[in-house]
XYZ file of C-alpha atoms in Angstrom:
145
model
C -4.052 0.511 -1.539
C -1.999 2.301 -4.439
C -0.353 5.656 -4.217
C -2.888 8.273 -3.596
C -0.194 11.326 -2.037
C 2.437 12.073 -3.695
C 5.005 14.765 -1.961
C 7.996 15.975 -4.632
C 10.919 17.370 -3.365
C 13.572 19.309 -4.811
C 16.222 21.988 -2.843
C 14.305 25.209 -2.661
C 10.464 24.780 -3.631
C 10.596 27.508 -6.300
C 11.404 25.532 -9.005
C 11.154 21.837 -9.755
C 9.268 20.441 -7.159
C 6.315 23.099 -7.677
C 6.328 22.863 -11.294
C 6.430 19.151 -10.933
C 3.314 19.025 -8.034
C 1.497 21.652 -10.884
C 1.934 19.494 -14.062
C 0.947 16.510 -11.827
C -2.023 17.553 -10.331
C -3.152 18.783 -13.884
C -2.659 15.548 -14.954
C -4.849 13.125 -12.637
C -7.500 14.171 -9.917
C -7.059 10.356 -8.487
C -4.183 12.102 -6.354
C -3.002 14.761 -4.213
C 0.140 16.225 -4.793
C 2.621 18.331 -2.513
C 5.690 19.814 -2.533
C 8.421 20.692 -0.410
C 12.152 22.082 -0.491
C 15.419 20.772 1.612
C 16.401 24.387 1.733
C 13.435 26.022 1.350
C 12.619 28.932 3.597
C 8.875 29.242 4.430
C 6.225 31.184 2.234
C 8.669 32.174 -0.858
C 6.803 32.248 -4.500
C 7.545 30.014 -6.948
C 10.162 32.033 -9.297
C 8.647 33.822 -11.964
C 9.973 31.753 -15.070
C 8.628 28.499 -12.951
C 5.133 30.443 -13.037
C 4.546 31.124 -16.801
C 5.686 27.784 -18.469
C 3.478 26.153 -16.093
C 0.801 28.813 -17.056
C 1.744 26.797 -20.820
C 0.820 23.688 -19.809
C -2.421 24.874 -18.254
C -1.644 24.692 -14.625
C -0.861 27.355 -12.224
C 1.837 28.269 -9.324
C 0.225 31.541 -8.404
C -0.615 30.772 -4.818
C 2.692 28.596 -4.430
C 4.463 29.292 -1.449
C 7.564 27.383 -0.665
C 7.885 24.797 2.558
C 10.701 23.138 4.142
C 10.453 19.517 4.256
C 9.259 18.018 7.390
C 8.244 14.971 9.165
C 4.168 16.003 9.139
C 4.722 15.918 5.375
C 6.806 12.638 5.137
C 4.139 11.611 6.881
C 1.517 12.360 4.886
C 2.652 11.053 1.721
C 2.339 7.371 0.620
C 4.987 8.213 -2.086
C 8.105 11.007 -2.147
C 9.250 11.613 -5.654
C 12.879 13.563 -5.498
C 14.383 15.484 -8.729
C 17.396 13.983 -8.322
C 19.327 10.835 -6.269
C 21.246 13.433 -3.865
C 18.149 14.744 -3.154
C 16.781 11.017 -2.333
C 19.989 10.222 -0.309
C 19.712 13.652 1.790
C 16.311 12.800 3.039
C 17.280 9.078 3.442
C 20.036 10.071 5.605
C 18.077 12.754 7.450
C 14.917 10.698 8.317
C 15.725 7.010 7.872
C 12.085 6.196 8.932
C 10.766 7.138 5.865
C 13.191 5.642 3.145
C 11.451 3.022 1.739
C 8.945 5.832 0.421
C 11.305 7.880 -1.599
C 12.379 7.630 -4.979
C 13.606 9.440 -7.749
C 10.987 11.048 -10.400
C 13.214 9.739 -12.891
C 12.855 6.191 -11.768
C 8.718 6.077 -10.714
C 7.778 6.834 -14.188
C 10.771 4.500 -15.706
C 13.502 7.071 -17.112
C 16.884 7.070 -15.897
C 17.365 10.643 -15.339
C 17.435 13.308 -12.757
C 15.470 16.832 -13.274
C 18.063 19.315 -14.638
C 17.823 22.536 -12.338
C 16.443 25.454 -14.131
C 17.174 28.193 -11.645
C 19.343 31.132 -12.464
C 18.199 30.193 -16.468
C 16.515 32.097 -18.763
C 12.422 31.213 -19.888
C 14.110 28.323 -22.483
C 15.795 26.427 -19.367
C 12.562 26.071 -17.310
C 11.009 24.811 -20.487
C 13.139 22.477 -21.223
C 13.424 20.986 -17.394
C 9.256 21.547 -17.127
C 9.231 19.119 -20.915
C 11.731 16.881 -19.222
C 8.906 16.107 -15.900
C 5.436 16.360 -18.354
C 6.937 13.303 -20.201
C 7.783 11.596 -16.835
C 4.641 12.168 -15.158
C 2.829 11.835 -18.654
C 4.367 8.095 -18.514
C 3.365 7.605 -14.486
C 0.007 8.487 -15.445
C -0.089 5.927 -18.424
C 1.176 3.738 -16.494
C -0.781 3.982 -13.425
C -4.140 3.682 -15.509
């Protein structure tokens, strides 16, 4: 059976990992998508930059909340997509059960590169990180069909 969840992961769950999840999900209804923060507190909104250049690509982070990572979630992904390799190493290190499901967005859809952070930028920054993941999960897509 191929990758039907897909959980992404970045540190708070405002940013990256929510824009990511958004573009994705816009992109194929053949999966679900999550996301989740390593330092994410519970029920935050996805920052307001994050919200309108999704808005551009024709998805939406209105009812985004943020979530912690947890087990329940490792759990229910068949796939954990990170925006960077610290990110990948934290949640090896912190739940060693669930390694061989993680990797890097950069490396699922064949790029070499980790998701720049956007937060603390201005409207430019979070549209150059959100062009950065539409042409990796652009090329996932491609490549999945």
């Amino acid at each position: 059976m191929g990758v039907n969840r897909v959980l992404l992961v970045c540190t708070g769950n405002t940013c990256r990992s929510p824009m990511a999840a958004a573009l994705l999900a816009e992109k194929s209804d053949q999966l679900e998508v999550k996301s989740a923060g390593l330092q994410a507190f519970s029920s935050t909104s996805a920052a307001p930059h994050a919200r309108i250049v999704v808005r551009e690509y024709g998805a939406s982070l209105d009812q985004h909340r943020s979530q912690p990572l947890t087990i329940s979630l490792l759990e229910w992904a068949d796939e954990v997509w990170t925006m960077t390799d610290s990110h990948a190493a934290q949640i090896q290190q912190q739940f060693p059960h669930y390694a061989e499901k993680i990797t890097k967005l950069g490396d699922v859809s064949g790029y070499d590169e980790e998701i720049t952070d956007p937060i603390g930028g201005d409207l430019d920054d979070y549209r150059r990180t959100a062009e950065q993941m539409n042409e990796m999960l652009e090329a996932y897509v491609k490549n999945r069909s």
